[in-house]
Short mmCIF file of C-alpha atoms in Angstrom, two decimals:
data_model
loop_
_atom_site.label_atom_id
_atom_site.label_comp_id
_atom_site.label_asym_id
_atom_site.label_seq_id
_atom_site.Cartn_x
_atom_site.Cartn_y
_atom_site.Cartn_z
CA UNK A 281 -0.35 -24.92 28.64
CA UNK A 282 -2.38 -26.56 25.87
CA UNK A 283 -1.71 -27.09 22.17
CA UNK A 284 -4.11 -24.20 21.47
CA UNK A 285 -1.91 -21.94 23.58
CA UNK A 286 1.08 -22.84 21.40
CA UNK A 287 -0.68 -22.40 18.05
CA UNK A 288 -2.43 -19.16 18.97
CA UNK A 289 -0.51 -17.39 16.20
CA UNK A 290 -0.53 -17.93 12.43
CA UNK A 291 0.57 -21.41 11.42
CA UNK A 292 3.21 -20.13 8.99
CA UNK A 293 5.19 -19.05 12.04
CA UNK A 294 4.99 -22.42 13.76
CA UNK A 295 6.28 -25.93 13.01
CA UNK A 296 5.78 -29.16 14.96
CA UNK A 297 8.24 -32.04 15.18
CA UNK A 298 7.42 -35.32 16.90
CA UNK A 299 11.04 -35.76 17.94
CA UNK A 300 14.43 -34.15 17.46
CA UNK A 301 15.84 -35.58 14.21
CA UNK A 302 19.27 -37.17 14.28
CA UNK A 303 20.25 -34.99 11.31
CA UNK A 304 19.85 -31.38 12.35
CA UNK A 305 19.50 -30.21 8.74
CA UNK A 306 15.93 -31.56 8.80
CA UNK A 307 14.84 -28.64 10.98
CA UNK A 308 17.76 -26.26 10.39
CA UNK A 309 16.26 -25.11 7.09
CA UNK A 310 13.21 -23.91 9.00
CA UNK A 311 15.43 -22.16 11.56
CA UNK A 312 17.09 -20.22 8.71
CA UNK A 313 13.72 -19.47 7.09
CA UNK A 314 12.32 -18.05 10.34
CA UNK A 315 15.40 -15.84 10.82
CA UNK A 316 15.04 -14.55 7.23
CA UNK A 317 11.38 -13.72 7.83
CA UNK A 318 9.12 -12.81 10.73
CA UNK A 319 10.54 -15.33 13.17
CA UNK A 320 8.73 -18.41 14.45
CA UNK A 321 8.69 -21.40 16.75
CA UNK A 322 9.62 -25.05 16.34
CA UNK A 323 7.96 -27.31 18.93
CA UNK A 324 9.51 -30.73 19.52
CA UNK A 325 7.23 -33.35 21.04
CA UNK A 326 4.07 -32.73 18.98
CA UNK A 327 3.04 -34.64 15.84
CA UNK A 328 2.87 -32.19 12.95
CA UNK A 329 -0.11 -33.76 11.21
CA UNK A 330 -2.40 -34.58 14.14
CA UNK A 331 -1.18 -32.08 16.78
CA UNK A 332 -1.05 -35.04 19.16
CA UNK A 333 1.27 -34.34 22.09
CA UNK A 334 3.77 -37.17 22.50
CA UNK A 335 6.25 -35.26 24.65
CA UNK A 336 10.00 -35.47 25.15
CA UNK A 337 11.70 -37.71 27.71
CA UNK A 338 12.00 -35.38 30.69
CA UNK A 339 15.25 -36.92 31.88
CA UNK A 340 16.94 -36.14 28.56
CA UNK A 341 15.25 -32.77 28.00
CA UNK A 342 18.10 -30.50 29.14
CA UNK A 343 20.78 -32.36 27.17
CA UNK A 344 18.53 -32.26 24.10
CA UNK A 345 18.05 -28.51 24.55
CA UNK A 346 21.83 -28.01 24.72
CA UNK A 347 22.25 -30.08 21.57
CA UNK A 348 19.65 -28.03 19.67
CA UNK A 349 21.24 -24.75 20.75
CA UNK A 350 24.74 -25.88 19.73
CA UNK A 351 23.53 -27.26 16.38
CA UNK A 352 21.81 -24.00 15.47
CA UNK A 353 24.71 -21.80 16.53
CA UNK A 354 27.22 -23.98 14.65
CA UNK A 355 25.21 -24.60 11.45
CA UNK A 356 24.10 -21.13 10.38
CA UNK A 357 25.81 -18.04 8.99
CA UNK A 358 25.53 -15.40 10.37
CA UNK A 359 25.14 -17.12 13.72
CA UNK A 360 21.56 -17.55 14.93
CA UNK A 361 21.04 -17.63 18.69
CA UNK A 362 17.77 -19.42 19.54
CA UNK A 363 15.70 -19.13 22.71
CA UNK A 364 15.12 -22.74 23.78
CA UNK A 365 12.66 -23.45 26.60
CA UNK A 366 10.66 -26.28 28.13
CA UNK A 367 6.87 -26.22 28.30
CA UNK A 368 4.27 -28.51 29.83
CA UNK A 369 1.46 -29.41 27.45
CA UNK A 370 -1.25 -31.81 28.50
CA UNK A 371 1.02 -32.93 31.34
CA UNK A 372 3.83 -33.78 28.93
CA UNK A 373 7.11 -31.97 28.35
CA UNK A 374 7.81 -30.35 24.99
CA UNK A 375 10.75 -28.24 23.80
CA UNK A 376 9.98 -24.87 22.24
CA UNK A 377 12.65 -23.30 20.03
CA UNK A 378 11.92 -19.61 19.43
CA UNK A 379 13.73 -18.00 16.47
CA UNK A 380 13.64 -14.21 16.32
CA UNK A 381 13.66 -12.23 13.05
CA UNK A 382 17.27 -11.59 12.10
CA UNK A 383 18.86 -8.25 11.29
CA UNK A 384 21.95 -9.58 9.45
CA UNK A 385 20.20 -11.17 6.49
CA UNK A 386 20.52 -13.34 4.56
CA UNK A 387 20.92 -16.28 6.95
CA UNK A 388 21.94 -19.58 5.40
CA UNK A 389 23.25 -23.05 6.16
CA UNK A 390 27.03 -22.73 6.33
CA UNK A 391 27.61 -26.14 4.73
CA UNK A 392 25.50 -25.26 1.67
CA UNK A 393 26.68 -21.68 1.19
CA UNK A 394 24.63 -18.55 0.58
CA UNK A 395 23.40 -19.41 -2.92
CA UNK A 396 22.07 -22.87 -2.03
CA UNK A 397 21.56 -22.66 1.72
CA UNK A 398 19.22 -19.68 2.08
CA UNK A 399 15.61 -20.55 2.93
CA UNK A 400 12.36 -18.63 3.43
CA UNK A 401 8.82 -19.38 4.63
CA UNK A 402 6.04 -19.33 2.06
CA UNK A 403 2.46 -20.13 3.10
CA UNK A 404 3.57 -22.24 6.06
CA UNK A 405 6.25 -24.19 4.19
CA UNK A 406 10.04 -23.86 4.02
CA UNK A 407 11.58 -23.46 0.57
CA UNK A 408 14.87 -22.34 -0.99
CA UNK A 409 15.09 -18.62 -1.67
CA UNK A 410 14.97 -17.60 -5.33
CA UNK A 411 17.78 -15.40 -6.60
CA UNK A 412 15.68 -12.23 -6.49
CA UNK A 413 14.60 -12.99 -2.91
CA UNK A 414 18.22 -13.56 -1.93
CA UNK A 415 19.16 -10.19 -3.40
CA UNK A 416 16.38 -8.48 -1.46
CA UNK A 417 17.52 -10.14 1.75
CA UNK A 418 20.99 -8.78 1.05
CA UNK A 419 19.55 -5.26 0.75
CA UNK A 420 17.75 -5.74 4.08
CA UNK A 421 20.93 -6.95 5.75
CA UNK A 422 22.72 -3.67 5.00
CA UNK A 423 19.59 -1.49 5.53
CA UNK A 424 19.31 -0.51 1.88
CA UNK A 425 16.37 -0.38 -0.50
CA UNK A 426 16.26 -1.37 -4.16
CA UNK A 427 14.60 1.89 -5.18
CA UNK A 428 17.40 3.95 -3.58
CA UNK A 429 20.09 1.87 -5.24
CA UNK A 430 22.32 3.42 -7.90
CA UNK A 431 20.65 2.21 -11.10
CA UNK A 432 23.57 1.32 -13.39
CA UNK A 433 27.05 2.61 -14.26
CA UNK A 434 25.90 3.72 -17.69
CA UNK A 435 22.78 5.48 -16.40
CA UNK A 436 22.86 9.26 -16.54
CA UNK A 437 20.49 12.11 -15.84
CA UNK A 438 20.26 15.63 -17.21
CA UNK A 439 19.35 18.82 -15.37
CA UNK A 440 16.21 19.05 -17.52
CA UNK A 441 15.12 15.57 -16.44
CA UNK A 442 15.65 16.47 -12.78
CA UNK A 443 13.64 19.68 -13.11
CA UNK A 444 10.93 17.90 -15.08
CA UNK A 445 10.43 15.28 -12.37
CA UNK A 446 10.39 17.93 -9.64
CA UNK A 447 7.72 19.91 -11.50
CA UNK A 448 5.70 16.81 -12.26
CA UNK A 449 5.57 15.76 -8.59
CA UNK A 450 4.76 19.31 -7.47
CA UNK A 451 1.84 19.63 -9.90
CA UNK A 452 0.52 16.23 -8.87
CA UNK A 453 0.73 17.18 -5.19
CA UNK A 454 -1.21 20.41 -5.75
CA UNK A 455 -3.88 18.75 -7.89
CA UNK A 456 -4.47 16.00 -5.31
CA UNK A 457 -4.46 18.19 -2.22
CA UNK A 458 -7.92 18.18 -0.63
CA UNK A 459 -7.39 21.38 1.33
CA UNK A 460 -7.01 24.54 -0.73
CA UNK A 461 -4.98 26.33 1.91
CA UNK A 462 -2.67 23.34 2.32
CA UNK A 463 -2.12 23.30 -1.45
CA UNK A 464 -0.74 26.83 -1.23
CA UNK A 465 1.80 25.65 1.36
CA UNK A 466 3.21 22.80 -0.75
CA UNK A 467 6.85 23.54 -1.43
CA UNK A 468 8.45 23.12 -4.82
CA UNK A 469 10.98 20.32 -5.05
CA UNK A 470 14.66 20.78 -5.78
CA UNK A 471 17.54 18.52 -6.69
CA UNK A 472 18.47 18.45 -3.01
CA UNK A 473 15.08 16.92 -2.15
CA UNK A 474 15.66 14.16 -4.69
CA UNK A 475 19.10 13.52 -3.22
CA UNK A 476 17.80 13.28 0.34
CA UNK A 477 14.95 10.95 -0.69
CA UNK A 478 17.28 8.66 -2.62
CA UNK A 479 16.14 9.52 -6.16
CA UNK A 480 19.64 10.67 -7.04
CA UNK A 481 23.15 9.81 -5.96
CA UNK A 482 26.20 12.03 -6.31
CA UNK A 483 29.56 10.73 -7.51
CA UNK A 484 32.13 13.49 -7.57
CA UNK A 485 30.54 16.41 -9.38
CA UNK A 486 28.05 14.25 -11.28
CA UNK A 487 24.54 13.08 -10.41
CA UNK A 488 23.12 9.68 -11.28
CA UNK A 489 19.55 8.35 -11.16
CA UNK A 490 18.51 5.59 -8.79
CA UNK A 491 15.88 2.99 -9.57
CA UNK A 492 13.25 5.24 -7.96
CA UNK A 493 14.06 8.05 -10.40
CA UNK A 494 13.80 5.71 -13.37
CA UNK A 495 10.53 4.15 -12.15
CA UNK A 496 9.01 7.62 -11.97
CA UNK A 497 10.28 8.68 -15.39
CA UNK A 498 11.54 6.39 -18.16
CA UNK A 499 10.64 3.12 -16.46
CA UNK A 500 12.20 0.28 -18.45
CA UNK A 501 11.86 -2.57 -15.94
CA UNK A 502 9.79 -5.25 -17.75
CA UNK A 503 8.22 -6.42 -14.47
CA UNK A 504 7.27 -2.90 -13.34
CA UNK A 505 3.83 -2.93 -14.95
CA UNK A 506 0.24 -3.36 -13.80
CA UNK A 507 -1.91 -6.08 -15.37
CA UNK A 508 -5.65 -5.52 -15.10
CA UNK A 509 -8.43 -7.94 -15.96
CA UNK A 510 -12.15 -8.59 -15.55
CA UNK A 511 -13.23 -12.19 -15.04
CA UNK A 512 -16.59 -13.86 -15.33
CA UNK A 513 -17.60 -15.44 -12.05
CA UNK A 514 -15.36 -15.83 -9.02
CA UNK A 515 -12.25 -17.44 -10.53
CA UNK A 516 -9.80 -16.88 -13.37
CA UNK A 517 -11.23 -19.33 -15.87
CA UNK A 518 -12.97 -16.89 -18.23
CA UNK A 519 -11.55 -13.48 -19.23
CA UNK A 520 -13.98 -10.72 -20.11
CA UNK A 521 -11.35 -8.03 -20.62
CA UNK A 522 -7.67 -7.45 -19.93
CA UNK A 523 -5.18 -4.59 -20.12
CA UNK A 524 -1.55 -4.03 -19.22
CA UNK A 525 -0.24 -0.60 -18.28
CA UNK A 526 3.43 0.36 -18.51
CA UNK A 527 5.35 3.63 -18.48
CA UNK A 528 6.06 5.57 -15.30
CA UNK A 529 4.47 4.12 -12.17
CA UNK A 530 2.24 7.15 -11.44
CA UNK A 531 0.62 6.89 -14.86
CA UNK A 532 0.15 3.17 -14.26
CA UNK A 533 -1.48 3.78 -10.88
CA UNK A 534 -3.98 6.28 -12.31
CA UNK A 535 -4.76 4.04 -15.28
CA UNK A 536 -5.36 0.94 -13.13
CA UNK A 537 -7.60 2.93 -10.78
CA UNK A 538 -9.73 4.21 -13.68
CA UNK A 539 -9.87 0.68 -15.10
CA UNK A 540 -11.46 -0.65 -11.91
CA UNK A 541 -13.97 2.22 -11.80
CA UNK A 542 -15.01 1.44 -15.37
CA UNK A 543 -15.66 -2.18 -14.47
CA UNK A 544 -17.61 -1.98 -11.22
CA UNK A 545 -21.22 -0.93 -10.85
CA UNK A 546 -22.16 2.72 -10.59
CA UNK A 547 -25.46 4.51 -10.06
CA UNK A 548 -26.31 8.21 -10.06
CA UNK A 549 -28.29 10.62 -7.93
CA UNK A 550 -29.83 13.57 -9.79
CA UNK A 551 -30.64 16.59 -7.67
CA UNK A 552 -31.28 19.91 -9.38
CA UNK A 553 -28.44 20.72 -11.70
CA UNK A 554 -26.05 18.09 -10.40
CA UNK A 555 -25.52 14.40 -10.96
CA UNK A 556 -23.53 12.53 -8.33
CA UNK A 557 -21.93 9.22 -9.33
CA UNK A 558 -22.16 6.57 -6.63
CA UNK A 559 -19.86 3.54 -6.98
CA UNK A 560 -20.70 0.25 -5.32
CA UNK A 561 -17.29 0.22 -3.62
CA UNK A 562 -15.49 3.10 -1.87
CA UNK A 563 -13.21 4.62 -4.49
CA UNK A 564 -10.67 5.79 -1.90
CA UNK A 565 -10.17 2.17 -0.82
CA UNK A 566 -9.66 1.02 -4.41
CA UNK A 567 -7.03 3.69 -4.98
CA UNK A 568 -5.33 2.91 -1.66
CA UNK A 569 -5.08 -0.79 -2.54
CA UNK A 570 -3.41 -0.07 -5.88
CA UNK A 571 -1.17 2.59 -4.32
CA UNK A 572 0.03 0.14 -1.65
CA UNK A 573 0.86 -2.40 -4.34
CA UNK A 574 2.87 0.11 -6.38
CA UNK A 575 4.86 1.56 -3.50
CA UNK A 576 5.40 -1.60 -1.42
CA UNK A 577 5.91 -4.28 -4.07
CA UNK A 578 9.26 -5.96 -4.66
CA UNK A 579 10.68 -4.59 -7.90
CA UNK A 580 13.20 -7.44 -7.84
CA UNK A 581 10.36 -9.94 -8.22
CA UNK A 582 9.87 -10.89 -11.90
CA UNK A 583 6.06 -10.60 -11.77
CA UNK A 584 3.77 -7.63 -12.41
CA UNK A 585 1.14 -6.20 -10.09
CA UNK A 586 -2.23 -7.78 -10.89
CA UNK A 587 -5.58 -6.05 -10.44
CA UNK A 588 -8.53 -8.38 -11.02
CA UNK A 589 -12.26 -7.66 -10.95
CA UNK A 590 -14.53 -10.63 -10.18
CA UNK A 591 -18.27 -10.89 -9.63
CA UNK A 592 -17.76 -10.88 -5.86
CA UNK A 593 -14.55 -8.87 -5.28
CA UNK A 594 -11.73 -6.64 -6.48
CA UNK A 595 -8.37 -8.33 -5.96
CA UNK A 596 -4.96 -6.66 -5.94
CA UNK A 597 -1.84 -8.86 -5.88
CA UNK A 598 1.53 -7.27 -5.11
CA UNK A 599 4.72 -9.22 -5.96
CA UNK A 600 6.93 -9.96 -2.99
CA UNK A 601 6.37 -11.35 0.48
CA UNK A 602 5.68 -9.12 3.45
CA UNK A 603 8.81 -7.08 3.99
CA UNK A 604 11.17 -7.48 6.91
CA UNK A 605 9.59 -9.00 10.00
CA UNK A 606 6.04 -7.86 9.22
CA UNK A 607 3.08 -10.16 9.80
CA UNK A 608 -0.47 -9.80 8.57
CA UNK A 609 -1.71 -8.81 12.03
CA UNK A 610 0.95 -6.06 12.15
CA UNK A 611 -0.35 -4.50 8.93
CA UNK A 612 -3.90 -4.44 10.28
CA UNK A 613 -2.63 -2.55 13.30
CA UNK A 614 -0.92 0.09 11.16
CA UNK A 615 2.67 -1.09 11.53
CA UNK A 616 4.77 -0.40 8.44
CA UNK A 617 8.28 -1.28 7.30
CA UNK A 618 8.73 0.41 3.91
CA UNK A 619 10.35 -1.73 1.25
CA UNK A 620 10.86 1.24 -1.10
CA UNK A 621 11.70 4.25 1.04
CA UNK A 622 12.28 6.71 -1.80
CA UNK A 623 8.87 5.96 -3.31
CA UNK A 624 7.22 6.33 0.09
CA UNK A 625 8.73 9.81 0.48
CA UNK A 626 7.54 10.80 -3.00
CA UNK A 627 4.04 9.32 -2.69
CA UNK A 628 3.53 11.04 0.66
CA UNK A 629 4.62 14.37 -0.79
CA UNK A 630 2.30 13.94 -3.78
CA UNK A 631 -0.70 13.26 -1.51
CA UNK A 632 -1.08 9.73 -2.87
CA UNK A 633 -0.33 8.31 0.56
CA UNK A 634 -1.03 9.88 3.94
CA UNK A 635 1.02 8.37 6.75
CA UNK A 636 3.16 5.25 6.78
CA UNK A 637 1.10 2.25 7.82
CA UNK A 638 -2.27 4.02 7.78
CA UNK A 639 -3.53 2.63 4.46
CA UNK A 640 -4.72 -0.88 5.39
CA UNK A 641 -6.36 0.14 8.72
CA UNK A 642 -8.18 2.93 6.88
CA UNK A 643 -9.45 0.50 4.22
CA UNK A 644 -10.71 -1.89 6.90
CA UNK A 645 -12.37 0.92 8.87
CA UNK A 646 -13.98 2.40 5.75
CA UNK A 647 -15.46 -0.95 4.69
CA UNK A 648 -16.87 -1.46 8.17
CA UNK A 649 -18.50 1.98 8.06
CA UNK A 650 -20.14 1.16 4.73
CA UNK A 651 -21.41 -2.26 5.76
CA UNK A 652 -19.00 -4.15 3.51
CA UNK A 653 -17.36 -7.42 4.46
CA UNK A 654 -13.90 -6.93 6.00
CA UNK A 655 -11.19 -7.03 3.31
CA UNK A 656 -9.13 -10.21 3.17
CA UNK A 657 -5.34 -10.01 3.49
CA UNK A 658 -3.13 -12.96 2.60
CA UNK A 659 0.32 -14.06 1.55
CA UNK A 660 0.16 -16.34 -1.46
CA UNK A 661 3.01 -17.86 -3.50
CA UNK A 662 5.51 -15.24 -2.39
CA UNK A 663 3.13 -12.32 -3.00
CA UNK A 664 0.78 -10.17 -0.91
CA UNK A 665 -2.90 -10.03 -1.83
CA UNK A 666 -5.86 -7.96 -0.65
CA UNK A 667 -9.47 -8.67 -1.58
CA UNK A 668 -12.15 -5.98 -1.41
CA UNK A 669 -15.55 -7.70 -1.43
CA UNK A 670 -18.49 -6.35 -3.41
CA UNK A 671 -22.10 -6.21 -2.25
CA UNK A 672 -23.98 -9.30 -3.39
CA UNK A 673 -26.83 -7.20 -4.81
CA UNK A 674 -24.37 -4.98 -6.69
CA UNK A 675 -25.63 -1.78 -5.08
CA UNK A 676 -24.01 0.54 -2.65
CA UNK A 677 -26.02 0.73 0.52
CA UNK A 678 -25.75 1.94 4.09
CA UNK A 679 -24.10 5.04 5.46
CA UNK A 680 -22.22 5.85 2.25
CA UNK A 681 -25.42 6.38 0.26
CA UNK A 682 -26.89 8.47 3.05
CA UNK A 683 -23.81 10.69 3.09
CA UNK A 684 -23.88 11.14 -0.67
CA UNK A 685 -27.57 12.05 -0.61
CA UNK A 686 -26.92 14.57 2.16
CA UNK A 687 -24.08 16.01 0.10
CA UNK A 688 -26.13 16.40 -3.07
CA UNK A 689 -28.99 17.83 -1.06
CA UNK A 690 -26.66 20.47 0.35
CA UNK A 691 -25.53 21.43 -3.14
CA UNK A 692 -29.16 21.60 -4.30
CA UNK A 693 -30.07 23.94 -1.45
CA UNK A 694 -27.07 26.12 -2.27
CA UNK A 695 -28.07 26.42 -5.92
CA UNK A 696 -31.63 27.28 -4.87
CA UNK A 697 -30.25 30.21 -2.85
CA UNK A 698 -28.38 31.45 -5.89
CA UNK A 699 -31.54 31.26 -8.01
CA UNK A 700 -33.49 33.31 -5.48
CA UNK A 701 -30.86 35.96 -4.84
CA UNK A 702 -29.12 36.51 -8.15
CA UNK A 703 -30.45 37.49 -11.50
CA UNK A 704 -28.85 34.58 -13.28
CA UNK A 705 -27.27 31.29 -12.19
CA UNK A 706 -24.23 30.86 -14.42
CA UNK A 707 -21.64 28.16 -14.90
CA UNK A 708 -19.11 30.02 -12.74
CA UNK A 709 -21.46 29.92 -9.76
CA UNK A 710 -22.04 26.21 -10.28
CA UNK A 711 -18.33 25.41 -10.45
CA UNK A 712 -17.54 27.35 -7.27
CA UNK A 713 -20.43 25.78 -5.32
CA UNK A 714 -19.45 22.27 -6.37
CA UNK A 715 -15.77 22.89 -5.59
CA UNK A 716 -16.56 24.33 -2.15
CA UNK A 717 -18.76 21.35 -1.36
CA UNK A 718 -16.19 18.77 -2.46
CA UNK A 719 -13.18 20.46 -0.83
CA UNK A 720 -14.91 22.01 2.17
CA UNK A 721 -13.85 25.55 1.22
CA UNK A 722 -12.48 27.64 -1.62
CA UNK A 723 -9.98 30.50 -1.77
CA UNK A 724 -9.71 33.45 -4.13
CA UNK A 725 -6.64 31.89 -5.74
CA UNK A 726 -8.48 28.61 -6.27
CA UNK A 727 -11.31 30.49 -7.96
CA UNK A 728 -8.78 32.12 -10.27
CA UNK A 729 -7.34 28.73 -11.21
CA UNK A 730 -10.75 27.07 -11.44
CA UNK A 731 -12.34 29.71 -13.69
CA UNK A 732 -9.15 30.94 -15.41
CA UNK A 733 -9.88 34.54 -14.36
CA UNK A 734 -7.91 37.36 -12.76
CA UNK A 735 -7.99 38.34 -9.09
CA UNK A 736 -10.56 41.16 -9.48
CA UNK A 737 -13.00 38.97 -11.40
CA UNK A 738 -12.68 36.16 -8.85
CA UNK A 739 -13.43 38.58 -6.01
CA UNK A 740 -16.51 39.89 -7.85
CA UNK A 741 -17.97 36.40 -8.34
CA UNK A 742 -17.25 35.42 -4.73
CA UNK A 743 -18.92 38.63 -3.55
CA UNK A 744 -22.04 37.72 -5.55
CA UNK A 745 -22.27 34.37 -3.80
CA UNK A 746 -21.67 35.94 -0.37
CA UNK A 747 -24.39 38.52 -0.97
CA UNK A 748 -26.70 35.76 -2.19
CA UNK A 749 -26.27 34.00 1.16
CA UNK A 750 -24.60 30.94 -0.38
CA UNK A 751 -21.03 31.46 0.83
CA UNK A 752 -19.60 32.97 3.96
CA UNK A 753 -16.14 34.46 4.23
CA UNK A 754 -13.76 33.16 6.90
CA UNK A 755 -10.34 34.47 7.94
CA UNK A 756 -8.60 37.72 7.13
CA UNK A 757 -6.58 39.12 4.26
CA UNK A 758 -4.41 36.50 2.52
CA UNK A 759 -5.60 33.78 4.85
CA UNK A 760 -9.27 34.21 3.97
CA UNK A 761 -11.40 31.51 2.41
CA UNK A 762 -15.06 30.83 1.61
CA UNK A 763 -17.36 28.07 2.83
CA UNK A 764 -20.94 27.09 2.04
CA UNK A 765 -23.47 28.39 4.54
#
């Protein structure tokens, strides 16, 4: 084994000690911090600044290992059981203490008590846990989430408020469903759904809102906002513009997303009757980044979400460290431990999120497809940050542009067919063609909603487009739909 073999992981999960200190508290804080986070290793016998292997006296190694194990078991509450092993590095013996992520959080030094003896790892260093971090660790220890927690004794909710939130989420889900047929299958929410998700709790015959319910409605948490800004250059020295969005978290998400779109470069392709806007960055990735911040942030943390636009990147900072035992490499592989389970249920239903853990891998894959630099993920000062890098020439190039041009070309060809085969190309035809291209298909019901017409009128317009050779009908009876030829 070499030093490189030992440090093959991220350094924040590893600490070197030249020797075993006489006072165990010197390294016991790190033991507690590892147990409260993603786990880690302490290696005795390696200088922490130079990585020089000095080794441990082999004759004393086993007694030292027993002493370390006893000290850890006796000093921490709840008890932490380490895995202590010997390793040979550069022909010298070192002691490796492996601390697994704990499930009975918070862990703390018994002598100092929970308030003063709880520690966490932040950017490779061990530090005392702030009060809001301690509270979150307590939620983790009993497998509870802040958003599903009963808001306050004086909080109340009316039947109208419950119905209003159910309707609001249903309408949002339908509007953001990409598949017309799937939109028809979206079920309407009931009070029972909100109970099962953790938006409501029942006490006797009465219902009370949880934090998730309040965040989605009358959000009054001062930290539950999104701060947006545009900076000149690549740092935060000079503001060009800034905004702060409050209110319910869905309104904030939409507002922050539109803010970024207004402040990045956009070009247009004009083909026939249609103009297609082409943004320099993939808009689905921008929305996913902000969505992840809203749904996975710590609402106990006193800071707001920050969305910053620089000359070279779009940066989204989400308050709160990675949740549970997650590591950066886990997120890239699609592993997810939801911090706010109620919000995850709601965002998935509303078609804001797809599947748990799929967001970051999809962003990375999308950027690779478009020739963008791989997004940067990092933990910084107790928060999670993702950077989406812009093209240096401020234009969108590569496969994305080709796909957009193919798309607009397909629409142009469709409109040409209408011109040749119908007496008059009207706005209704244009709307249906554009909708079918964007969504992949269109149903009779969607035409009714799109054009605000009755069933018979919708069928007549669809028949015109079928006869013109623009659309083709698929399926039978109620399951039928129309696609561009």
